Coordinates of C-alpha atoms and ligand atoms in Angstrom, one line a residue:
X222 CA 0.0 0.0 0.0
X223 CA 1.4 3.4 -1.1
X224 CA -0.4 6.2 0.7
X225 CA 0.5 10.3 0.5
X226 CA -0.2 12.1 3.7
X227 CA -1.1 15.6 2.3
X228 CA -2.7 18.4 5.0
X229 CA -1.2 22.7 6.2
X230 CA 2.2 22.0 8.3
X231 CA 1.3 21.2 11.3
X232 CA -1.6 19.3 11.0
X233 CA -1.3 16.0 12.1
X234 CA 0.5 14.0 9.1
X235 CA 3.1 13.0 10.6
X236 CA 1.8 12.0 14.2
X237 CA -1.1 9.7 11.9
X238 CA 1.9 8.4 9.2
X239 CA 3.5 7.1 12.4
X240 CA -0.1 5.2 13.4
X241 CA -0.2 3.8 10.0
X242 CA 3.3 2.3 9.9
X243 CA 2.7 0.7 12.4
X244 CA -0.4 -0.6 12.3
X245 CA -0.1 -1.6 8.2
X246 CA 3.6 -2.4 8.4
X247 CA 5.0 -0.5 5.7
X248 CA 7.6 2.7 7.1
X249 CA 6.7 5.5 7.5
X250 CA 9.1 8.3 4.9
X251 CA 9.3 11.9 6.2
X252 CA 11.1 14.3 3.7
X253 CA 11.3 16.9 6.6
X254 CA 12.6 13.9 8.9
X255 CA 15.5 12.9 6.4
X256 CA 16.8 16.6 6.1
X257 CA 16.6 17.0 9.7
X258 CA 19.0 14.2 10.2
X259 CA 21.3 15.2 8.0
X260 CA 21.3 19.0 9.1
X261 CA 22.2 17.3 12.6
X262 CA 24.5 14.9 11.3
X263 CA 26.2 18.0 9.8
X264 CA 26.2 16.5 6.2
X265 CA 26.4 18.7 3.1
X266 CA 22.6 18.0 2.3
X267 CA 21.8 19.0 5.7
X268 CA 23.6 22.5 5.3
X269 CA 22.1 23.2 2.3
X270 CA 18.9 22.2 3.1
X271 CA 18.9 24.5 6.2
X272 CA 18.9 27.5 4.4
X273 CA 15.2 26.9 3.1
X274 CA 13.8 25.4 6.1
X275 CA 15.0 28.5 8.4
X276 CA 12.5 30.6 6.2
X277 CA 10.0 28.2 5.8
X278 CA 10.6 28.1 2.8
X279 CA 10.5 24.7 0.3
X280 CA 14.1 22.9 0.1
X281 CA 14.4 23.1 -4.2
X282 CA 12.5 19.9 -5.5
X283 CA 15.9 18.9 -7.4
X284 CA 17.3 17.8 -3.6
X285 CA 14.0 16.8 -2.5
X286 CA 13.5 14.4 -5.2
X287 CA 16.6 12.9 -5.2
X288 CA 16.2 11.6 -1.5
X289 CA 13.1 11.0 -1.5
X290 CA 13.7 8.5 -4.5
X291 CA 16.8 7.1 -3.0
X292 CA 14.4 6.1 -0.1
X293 CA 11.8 4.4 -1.5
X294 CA 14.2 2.3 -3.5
X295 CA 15.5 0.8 -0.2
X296 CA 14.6 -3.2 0.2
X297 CA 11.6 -2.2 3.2
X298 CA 9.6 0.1 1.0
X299 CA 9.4 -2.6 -2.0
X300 CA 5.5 -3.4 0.1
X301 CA 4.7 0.0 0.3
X302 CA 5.2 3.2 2.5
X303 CA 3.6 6.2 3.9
X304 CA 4.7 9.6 2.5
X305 CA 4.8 12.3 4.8
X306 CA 5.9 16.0 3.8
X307 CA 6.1 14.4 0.0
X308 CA 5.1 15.3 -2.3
X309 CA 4.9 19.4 -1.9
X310 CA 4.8 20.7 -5.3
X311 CA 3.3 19.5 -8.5
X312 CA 7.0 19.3 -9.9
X313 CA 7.7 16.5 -7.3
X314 CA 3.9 14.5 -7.5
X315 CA 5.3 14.3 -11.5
X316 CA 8.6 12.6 -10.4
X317 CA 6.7 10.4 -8.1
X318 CA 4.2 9.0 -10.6
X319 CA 6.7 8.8 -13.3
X320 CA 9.1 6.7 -11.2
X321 CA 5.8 4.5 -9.9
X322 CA 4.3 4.4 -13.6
X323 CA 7.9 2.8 -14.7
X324 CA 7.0 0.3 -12.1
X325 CA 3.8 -0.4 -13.5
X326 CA 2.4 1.1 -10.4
X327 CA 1.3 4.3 -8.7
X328 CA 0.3 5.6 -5.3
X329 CA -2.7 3.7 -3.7
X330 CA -4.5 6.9 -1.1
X331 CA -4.2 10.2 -0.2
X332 CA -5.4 10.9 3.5
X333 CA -6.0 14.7 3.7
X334 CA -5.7 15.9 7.1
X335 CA -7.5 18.9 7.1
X336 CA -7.2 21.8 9.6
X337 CA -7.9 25.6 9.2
X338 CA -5.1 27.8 9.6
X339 CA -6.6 29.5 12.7
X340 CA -5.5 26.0 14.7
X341 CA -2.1 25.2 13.5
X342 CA -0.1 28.4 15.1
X343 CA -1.4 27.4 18.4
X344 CA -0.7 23.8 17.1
X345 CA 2.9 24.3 16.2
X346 CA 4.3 26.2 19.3
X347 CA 3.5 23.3 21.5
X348 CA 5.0 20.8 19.1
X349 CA 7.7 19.2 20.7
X350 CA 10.0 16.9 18.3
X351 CA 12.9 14.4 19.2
X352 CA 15.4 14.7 16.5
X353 CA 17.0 11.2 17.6
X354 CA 14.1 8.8 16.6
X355 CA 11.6 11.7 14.9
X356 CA 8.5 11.2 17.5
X357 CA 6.3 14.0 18.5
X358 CA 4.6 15.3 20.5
X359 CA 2.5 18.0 21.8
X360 CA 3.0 19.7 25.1
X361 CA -1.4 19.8 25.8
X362 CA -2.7 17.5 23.9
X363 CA -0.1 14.6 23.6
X364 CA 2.7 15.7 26.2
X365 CA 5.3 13.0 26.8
X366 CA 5.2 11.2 29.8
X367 CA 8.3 13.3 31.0
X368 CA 8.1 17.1 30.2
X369 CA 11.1 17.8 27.8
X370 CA 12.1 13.9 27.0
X371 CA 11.1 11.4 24.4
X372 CA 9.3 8.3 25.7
X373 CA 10.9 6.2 22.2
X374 CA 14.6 6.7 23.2
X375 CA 15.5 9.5 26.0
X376 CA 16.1 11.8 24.0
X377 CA 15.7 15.7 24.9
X378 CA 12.9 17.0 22.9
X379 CA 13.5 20.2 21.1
X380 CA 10.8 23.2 19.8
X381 CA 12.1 22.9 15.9
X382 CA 13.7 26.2 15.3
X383 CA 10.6 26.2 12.1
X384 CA 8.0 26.5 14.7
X385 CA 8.2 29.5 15.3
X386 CA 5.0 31.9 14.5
X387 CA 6.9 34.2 12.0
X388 CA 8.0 31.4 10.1
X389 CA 4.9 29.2 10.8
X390 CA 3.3 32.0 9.2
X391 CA 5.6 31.8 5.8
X392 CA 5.1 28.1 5.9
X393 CA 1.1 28.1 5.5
X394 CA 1.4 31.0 2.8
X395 CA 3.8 28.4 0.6
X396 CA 1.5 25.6 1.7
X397 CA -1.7 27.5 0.0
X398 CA 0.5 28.5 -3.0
X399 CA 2.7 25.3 -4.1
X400 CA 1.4 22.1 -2.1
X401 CA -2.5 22.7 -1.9
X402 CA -2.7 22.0 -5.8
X403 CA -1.9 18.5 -5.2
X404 CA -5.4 18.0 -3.6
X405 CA -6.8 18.8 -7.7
X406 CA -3.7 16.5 -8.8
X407 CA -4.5 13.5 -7.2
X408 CA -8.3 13.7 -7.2
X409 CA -10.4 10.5 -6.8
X410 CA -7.5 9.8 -4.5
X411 CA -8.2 12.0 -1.9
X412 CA -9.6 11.3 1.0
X413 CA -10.2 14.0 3.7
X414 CA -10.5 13.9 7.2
X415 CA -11.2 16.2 9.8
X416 CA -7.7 17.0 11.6
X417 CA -9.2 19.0 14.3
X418 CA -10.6 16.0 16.1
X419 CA -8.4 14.2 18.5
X420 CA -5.4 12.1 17.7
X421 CA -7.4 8.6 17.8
X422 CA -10.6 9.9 16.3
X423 CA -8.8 11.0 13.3
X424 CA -7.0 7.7 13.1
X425 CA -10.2 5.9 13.5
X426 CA -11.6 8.1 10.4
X427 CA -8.1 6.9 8.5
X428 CA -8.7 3.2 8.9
X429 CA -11.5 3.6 7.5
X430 CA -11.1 4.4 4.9
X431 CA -7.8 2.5 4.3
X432 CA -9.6 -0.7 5.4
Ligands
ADP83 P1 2.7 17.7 10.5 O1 3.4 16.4 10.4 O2 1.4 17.7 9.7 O3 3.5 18.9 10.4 P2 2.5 16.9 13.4 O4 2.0 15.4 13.2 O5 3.9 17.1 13.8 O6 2.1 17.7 12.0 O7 1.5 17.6 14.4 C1 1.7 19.0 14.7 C2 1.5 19.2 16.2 O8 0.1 18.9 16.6 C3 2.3 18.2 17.1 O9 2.7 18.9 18.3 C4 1.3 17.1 17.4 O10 1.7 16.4 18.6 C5 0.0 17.8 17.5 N1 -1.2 17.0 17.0 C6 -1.2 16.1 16.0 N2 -2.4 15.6 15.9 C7 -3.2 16.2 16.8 C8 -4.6 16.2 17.1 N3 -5.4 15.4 16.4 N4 -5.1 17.0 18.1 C9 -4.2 17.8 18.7 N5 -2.9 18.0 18.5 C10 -2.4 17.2 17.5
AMP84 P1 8.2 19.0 7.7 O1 8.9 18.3 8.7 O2 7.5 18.1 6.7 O3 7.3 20.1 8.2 O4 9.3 19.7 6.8 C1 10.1 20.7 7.3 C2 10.8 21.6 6.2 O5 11.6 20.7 5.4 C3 9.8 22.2 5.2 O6 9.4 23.5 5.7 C4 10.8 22.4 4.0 O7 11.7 23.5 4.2 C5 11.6 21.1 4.1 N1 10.9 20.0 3.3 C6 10.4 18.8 3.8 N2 9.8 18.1 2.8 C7 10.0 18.9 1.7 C8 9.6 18.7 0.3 N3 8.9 17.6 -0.1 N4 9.9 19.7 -0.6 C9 10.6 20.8 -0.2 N5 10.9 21.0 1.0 C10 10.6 20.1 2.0

């Protein structure tokens, strides 16, 4: 199963990818995650990658792509995966079908998480992210069981330097402009959900419709 997690930043895609890995198996492939890693590995990717996601800005889709196609040629995604942060522009969501449609294949579901712009500020100054193992969490609504550490692996949790309003702001004015077209790309493949309900209701509403 090949599913697209499409929704604002800060809606919810990545705290519901990580429920559907798990629960259908397949892993769960965060463009956001992978450049993370690298900017804290200090690789060459990572610096260059930086430089967008300080603004809020989108990384250019030649990088993007480029990873994200490296990744889903690796031996655990040959059953499928969930795509979280990927595609963000119609550029890439070309890439991606081309590369599937030389496999005789193509992507299976796209859960749209949606949630209106008034939510995700307050949303994204209480995210709290482990850079270690990627979890996240939310200092209300799903706080870690010890303030400041993540329950996965120990690691101190960290308010992504993104996350802050002015650029949160800049991120859901490129979101509107370059990644909310893909909902009119994919069409009959959408399916939306309501993203302001709570963690578990929302993945209930997934499920079902991913069987
Ligand atoms: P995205 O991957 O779309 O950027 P996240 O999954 O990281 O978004 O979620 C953004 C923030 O909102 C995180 O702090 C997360 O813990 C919290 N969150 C996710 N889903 C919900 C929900 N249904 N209700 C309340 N908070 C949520
Ligand atoms: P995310 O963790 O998905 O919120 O991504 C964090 C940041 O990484 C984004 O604001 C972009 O700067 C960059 N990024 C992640 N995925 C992509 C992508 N598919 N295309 C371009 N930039 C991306």
């Amino acid at each position: 199963m090949k599913i697209i997690m499409l929704g604002a930043p800060g809606a919810g895609k990545g705290t519901q990818a990580k429920l559907i890995a798990e629960k259908y198996g397949i892993p769960h492939v965060s463009t956001g995650d992978i450049f993370r890693a690298n900017l804290k590995a200090g690789t060459e990717l990572g610096k260059q990658a930086k430089v967008y996601m300080d603004k809020g800005e989108l990384v250019p889709d030649e990088l993007t792509v480029k990873i994200l196609l490296d990744r889903v040629a690796q031996e655990d995604c040959k059953n499928g995966y969930v795509l979280d942060g990927f595609p963000r522009t119609i550029p890439q969501a070309e890439v991606l079908k081309k590369a599937l449609a030389e496999l005789n294949d193509d992507v299976d579901f796209c859960i749209n998480v949606d949630v209106p712009d008034e939510n995700i500020i307050k949303r994204m100054s209480g995210r709290r992210a482990c850079v270690k193992c990627g979890a996240t969490y939310h200092i209300e609504h799903i706080p870690p069981k010890k303030e400041g550490v993540c329950d996965n692996c120990g690691e101190a949790l960290i308010l992504r330097d993104d996350d802050k309003p002015e650029t949160v702001k800049n991120r859901l004015d490129v979101y509107h402009k370059q990644t909310q077209p893909l909902i009119e790309f994919y069409g009959d493949k959408v399916k939306n959900v309501d993203g302001t309900k709570d963690m578990k209701a929302v993945f209930d509403a997934i499920v079902a419709i991913l069987g």
